[in-house]
Amino acid sequence: MSSGTQPDGSGKPRVFPTLWNNGRAAFAFLAPAVVALAMIGIFPTVFALVNSFRRYNLAKPRDPTPFIGFDNYLTVFNDASFWGALGRTFTFLITVVPIQLALGLIIALLLHKPGLSGFKLLARLSLVIPLATAPAVAGLIGRLVFNRDFGVANAVLALVNAGPVEWLGDTTNAFIAVALMDIWQWTPFCALVLLAGLTMVPNEVEEAARLETRSRWQIVRYVQLPFLLPSITVILILRTADILKMFDTVFTMTRGGPGAATELVSVYIQRVGFRVFDQGVASAQAILLLILTIILARLYIKFVYREI
């Protein structure tokens, strides 16, 4: 008997609506994911977009929430503290991402070299440890590492008769400490993505390049780098989006202090929305941040991404 048929009461084969059955099965499997995406991603975004056009004070839930047009956005544009937090965020971005890319490329090139298979396996497993650490836990680790009295950082400095340094109590040092924790956590991600990109380089092309020149830099620049541009684009997009919404590590490590030294834009939005309780202005800030992230992603794709 052929697939998708079975005899009916008259003995004649009856064709099941196989395509319809497969469609219902696919819907049954996809429905939980679609519902979760709608509840976790789409609904909060739409809710924030609606709130950005209303006067909404979280401390006064019984008050009306009238539509006020673009007043919240005008408030954001005139908010010097918001632009200061955004400036600190971009300073953080252009500080840590190039370092992560450079260190990640060095690690990826070392792991891409032939030989030492056992060492490479161990190195790859160790790279997963920082990635598996939750951002809030990374912030707590940072508080311990950079503690003035018993932190590891000052203990290392004491070995060379330096310090102790007031890491988290000084504006510049606190910014550096948060940056170092972010570099520790996300350099392995860059290394693994770039290592995957290096596997796309044909072996015969690399071997021919090594015969033509002994300069390692020229091989990286002219042979391997063109194949790495898609991976670099992915890293830039993901790391930019992550830093623009970076909250857990900063909040658990410094709470945005001292003063506003480490108050990145996401920490500032949280303060406006859940300490000042102005959900309308906080929603407008979040929507502007989302638009900025999309614009930067498009710029990365336009100016960095290339296909070989």
mmCIF file of N, CA and C in Angstrom, residues 61-121:
data_model
loop_
_atom_site.group_PDB
_atom_site.id
_atom_site.type_symbol
_atom_site.label_atom_id
_atom_site.label_comp_id
_atom_site.label_asym_id
_atom_site.label_seq_id
_atom_site.Cartn_x
_atom_site.Cartn_y
_atom_site.Cartn_z
ATOM 1 N N PRO A 61 0.046 54.312 39.483
ATOM 2 C CA PRO A 61 -0.601 53.399 38.522
ATOM 3 C C PRO A 61 -2.061 53.743 38.251
ATOM 4 N N ARG A 62 -2.722 54.467 39.161
ATOM 5 C CA ARG A 62 -4.132 54.781 38.960
ATOM 6 C C ARG A 62 -4.340 56.076 38.184
ATOM 7 N N ASP A 63 -3.271 56.831 37.970
ATOM 8 C CA ASP A 63 -3.400 58.057 37.195
ATOM 9 C C ASP A 63 -3.614 57.741 35.730
ATOM 10 N N PRO A 64 -4.307 58.607 34.986
ATOM 11 C CA PRO A 64 -4.479 58.384 33.544
ATOM 12 C C PRO A 64 -3.150 58.477 32.811
ATOM 13 N N THR A 65 -3.076 57.799 31.683
ATOM 14 C CA THR A 65 -1.864 57.815 30.855
ATOM 15 C C THR A 65 -2.211 58.418 29.501
ATOM 16 N N PRO A 66 -2.336 59.731 29.438
ATOM 17 C CA PRO A 66 -2.794 60.364 28.194
ATOM 18 C C PRO A 66 -1.739 60.316 27.088
ATOM 19 N N PHE A 67 -2.207 60.373 25.879
ATOM 20 C CA PHE A 67 -1.322 60.455 24.712
ATOM 21 C C PHE A 67 -0.757 61.871 24.626
ATOM 22 N N ILE A 68 0.574 61.986 24.588
ATOM 23 C CA ILE A 68 1.204 63.310 24.565
ATOM 24 C C ILE A 68 2.103 63.487 23.347
ATOM 25 N N GLY A 69 1.950 62.652 22.328
ATOM 26 C CA GLY A 69 2.724 62.809 21.097
ATOM 27 C C GLY A 69 4.203 62.571 21.306
ATOM 28 N N PHE A 70 5.004 63.501 20.796
ATOM 29 C CA PHE A 70 6.462 63.338 20.842
ATOM 30 C C PHE A 70 7.099 64.092 22.001
ATOM 31 N N ASP A 71 6.305 64.431 23.019
ATOM 32 C CA ASP A 71 6.863 65.177 24.154
ATOM 33 C C ASP A 71 7.961 64.397 24.876
ATOM 34 N N ASN A 72 7.763 63.084 25.018
ATOM 35 C CA ASN A 72 8.801 62.273 25.677
ATOM 36 C C ASN A 72 10.100 62.280 24.882
ATOM 37 N N TYR A 73 9.990 62.220 23.563
ATOM 38 C CA TYR A 73 11.186 62.244 22.726
ATOM 39 C C TYR A 73 11.876 63.600 22.802
ATOM 40 N N LEU A 74 11.115 64.684 22.864
ATOM 41 C CA LEU A 74 11.707 66.010 23.027
ATOM 42 C C LEU A 74 12.420 66.121 24.366
ATOM 43 N N THR A 75 11.826 65.501 25.396
ATOM 44 C CA THR A 75 12.487 65.491 26.703
ATOM 45 C C THR A 75 13.825 64.764 26.633
ATOM 46 N N VAL A 76 13.860 63.653 25.904
ATOM 47 C CA VAL A 76 15.104 62.892 25.759
ATOM 48 C C VAL A 76 16.152 63.716 25.011
ATOM 49 N N PHE A 77 15.741 64.355 23.923
ATOM 50 C CA PHE A 77 16.692 65.135 23.135
ATOM 51 C C PHE A 77 17.278 66.298 23.935
ATOM 52 N N ASN A 78 16.550 66.788 24.913
ATOM 53 C CA ASN A 78 17.029 67.897 25.744
ATOM 54 C C ASN A 78 17.663 67.432 27.061
ATOM 55 N N ASP A 79 17.832 66.121 27.219
ATOM 56 C CA ASP A 79 18.362 65.565 28.456
ATOM 57 C C ASP A 79 19.874 65.389 28.324
ATOM 58 N N ALA A 80 20.628 66.272 28.962
ATOM 59 C CA ALA A 80 22.096 66.196 28.874
ATOM 60 C C ALA A 80 22.633 64.921 29.523
ATOM 61 N N SER A 81 21.963 64.428 30.557
ATOM 62 C CA SER A 81 22.421 63.216 31.235
ATOM 63 C C SER A 81 22.310 61.998 30.319
ATOM 64 N N PHE A 82 21.254 61.952 29.516
ATOM 65 C CA PHE A 82 21.091 60.842 28.576
ATOM 66 C C PHE A 82 22.218 60.844 27.551
ATOM 67 N N TRP A 83 22.539 62.007 26.999
ATOM 68 C CA TRP A 83 23.596 62.073 25.996
ATOM 69 C C TRP A 83 24.959 61.811 26.628
ATOM 70 N N GLY A 84 25.117 62.201 27.903
ATOM 71 C CA GLY A 84 26.358 61.859 28.589
ATOM 72 C C GLY A 84 26.511 60.355 28.757
ATOM 73 N N ALA A 85 25.416 59.665 29.141
ATOM 74 C CA ALA A 85 25.459 58.208 29.275
ATOM 75 C C ALA A 85 25.712 57.549 27.927
ATOM 76 N N LEU A 86 25.098 58.094 26.863
ATOM 77 C CA LEU A 86 25.321 57.532 25.531
ATOM 78 C C LEU A 86 26.767 57.740 25.096
ATOM 79 N N GLY A 87 27.334 58.901 25.427
ATOM 80 C CA GLY A 87 28.740 59.144 25.100
ATOM 81 C C GLY A 87 29.667 58.186 25.824
ATOM 82 N N ARG A 88 29.398 57.932 27.113
ATOM 83 C CA ARG A 88 30.215 56.958 27.862
ATOM 84 C C ARG A 88 30.089 55.574 27.251
ATOM 85 N N THR A 89 28.883 55.237 26.791
ATOM 86 C CA THR A 89 28.678 53.927 26.185
ATOM 87 C C THR A 89 29.495 53.777 24.911
ATOM 88 N N PHE A 90 29.539 54.816 24.079
ATOM 89 C CA PHE A 90 30.328 54.734 22.847
ATOM 90 C C PHE A 90 31.820 54.751 23.146
ATOM 91 N N THR A 91 32.217 55.474 24.193
ATOM 92 C CA THR A 91 33.617 55.410 24.613
ATOM 93 C C THR A 91 33.984 53.997 25.043
ATOM 94 N N PHE A 92 33.087 53.374 25.787
ATOM 95 C CA PHE A 92 33.290 51.983 26.201
ATOM 96 C C PHE A 92 33.357 51.072 24.976
ATOM 97 N N LEU A 93 32.470 51.305 24.016
ATOM 98 C CA LEU A 93 32.409 50.469 22.810
ATOM 99 C C LEU A 93 33.702 50.533 22.019
ATOM 100 N N ILE A 94 34.169 51.758 21.745
ATOM 101 C CA ILE A 94 35.377 51.887 20.913
ATOM 102 C C ILE A 94 36.648 51.546 21.697
ATOM 103 N N THR A 95 36.507 51.359 23.003
ATOM 104 C CA THR A 95 37.656 50.928 23.806
ATOM 105 C C THR A 95 37.785 49.414 23.833
ATOM 106 N N VAL A 96 36.689 48.711 24.120
ATOM 107 C CA VAL A 96 36.785 47.270 24.359
ATOM 108 C C VAL A 96 36.707 46.441 23.078
ATOM 109 N N VAL A 97 35.899 46.852 22.109
ATOM 110 C CA VAL A 97 35.692 46.003 20.928
ATOM 111 C C VAL A 97 36.974 45.848 20.107
ATOM 112 N N PRO A 98 37.732 46.930 19.805
ATOM 113 C CA PRO A 98 38.995 46.699 19.079
ATOM 114 C C PRO A 98 39.966 45.788 19.833
ATOM 115 N N ILE A 99 40.029 45.927 21.159
ATOM 116 C CA ILE A 99 40.912 45.050 21.940
ATOM 117 C C ILE A 99 40.436 43.606 21.855
ATOM 118 N N GLN A 100 39.127 43.396 21.961
ATOM 119 C CA GLN A 100 38.585 42.046 21.863
ATOM 120 C C GLN A 100 38.832 41.449 20.486
ATOM 121 N N LEU A 101 38.690 42.255 19.440
ATOM 122 C CA LEU A 101 38.952 41.756 18.086
ATOM 123 C C LEU A 101 40.426 41.401 17.913
ATOM 124 N N ALA A 102 41.322 42.259 18.407
ATOM 125 C CA ALA A 102 42.752 41.997 18.243
ATOM 126 C C ALA A 102 43.176 40.746 19.021
ATOM 127 N N LEU A 103 42.775 40.661 20.291
ATOM 128 C CA LEU A 103 43.128 39.481 21.082
ATOM 129 C C LEU A 103 42.458 38.227 20.527
ATOM 130 N N GLY A 104 41.201 38.357 20.105
ATOM 131 C CA GLY A 104 40.506 37.207 19.525
ATOM 132 C C GLY A 104 41.173 36.713 18.265
ATOM 133 N N LEU A 105 41.670 37.647 17.433
ATOM 134 C CA LEU A 105 42.358 37.248 16.200
ATOM 135 C C LEU A 105 43.666 36.533 16.515
ATOM 136 N N ILE A 106 44.404 37.040 17.504
ATOM 137 C CA ILE A 106 45.662 36.383 17.890
ATOM 138 C C ILE A 106 45.393 34.958 18.382
ATOM 139 N N ILE A 107 44.383 34.804 19.238
ATOM 140 C CA ILE A 107 44.052 33.471 19.757
ATOM 141 C C ILE A 107 43.598 32.558 18.623
ATOM 142 N N ALA A 108 42.766 33.085 17.723
ATOM 143 C CA ALA A 108 42.262 32.271 16.615
ATOM 144 C C ALA A 108 43.394 31.824 15.696
ATOM 145 N N LEU A 109 44.344 32.715 15.415
ATOM 146 C CA LEU A 109 45.478 32.348 14.562
ATOM 147 C C LEU A 109 46.345 31.281 15.223
ATOM 148 N N LEU A 110 46.534 31.383 16.538
ATOM 149 C CA LEU A 110 47.318 30.365 17.243
ATOM 150 C C LEU A 110 46.632 29.004 17.209
ATOM 151 N N LEU A 111 45.307 29.010 17.383
ATOM 152 C CA LEU A 111 44.568 27.745 17.362
ATOM 153 C C LEU A 111 44.405 27.201 15.949
ATOM 154 N N HIS A 112 44.588 28.065 14.950
ATOM 155 C CA HIS A 112 44.440 27.633 13.559
ATOM 156 C C HIS A 112 45.706 26.977 13.029
ATOM 157 N N LYS A 113 46.824 27.193 13.706
ATOM 158 C CA LYS A 113 48.076 26.600 13.246
ATOM 159 C C LYS A 113 48.023 25.081 13.372
ATOM 160 N N PRO A 114 48.644 24.364 12.448
ATOM 161 C CA PRO A 114 48.611 22.896 12.511
ATOM 162 C C PRO A 114 49.403 22.368 13.703
ATOM 163 N N GLY A 115 48.973 21.190 14.191
ATOM 164 C CA GLY A 115 49.655 20.532 15.291
ATOM 165 C C GLY A 115 49.061 20.863 16.638
ATOM 166 N N LEU A 116 49.551 20.185 17.669
ATOM 167 C CA LEU A 116 49.130 20.397 19.070
ATOM 168 C C LEU A 116 47.614 20.248 19.227
ATOM 169 N N SER A 117 47.074 19.161 18.705
ATOM 170 C CA SER A 117 45.626 18.974 18.736
ATOM 171 C C SER A 117 45.081 18.885 20.159
ATOM 172 N N GLY A 118 45.812 18.213 21.058
ATOM 173 C CA GLY A 118 45.355 18.109 22.442
ATOM 174 C C GLY A 118 45.322 19.455 23.134
ATOM 175 N N PHE A 119 46.368 20.264 22.918
ATOM 176 C CA PHE A 119 46.406 21.601 23.506
ATOM 177 C C PHE A 119 45.287 22.474 22.947
ATOM 178 N N LYS A 120 45.004 22.345 21.664
ATOM 179 C CA LYS A 120 43.931 23.140 21.049
ATOM 180 C C LYS A 120 42.576 22.783 21.644
ATOM 181 N N LEU A 121 42.349 21.510 21.870
ATOM 182 C CA LEU A 121 41.086 21.087 22.467
ATOM 183 C C LEU A 121 40.931 21.676 23.867
#
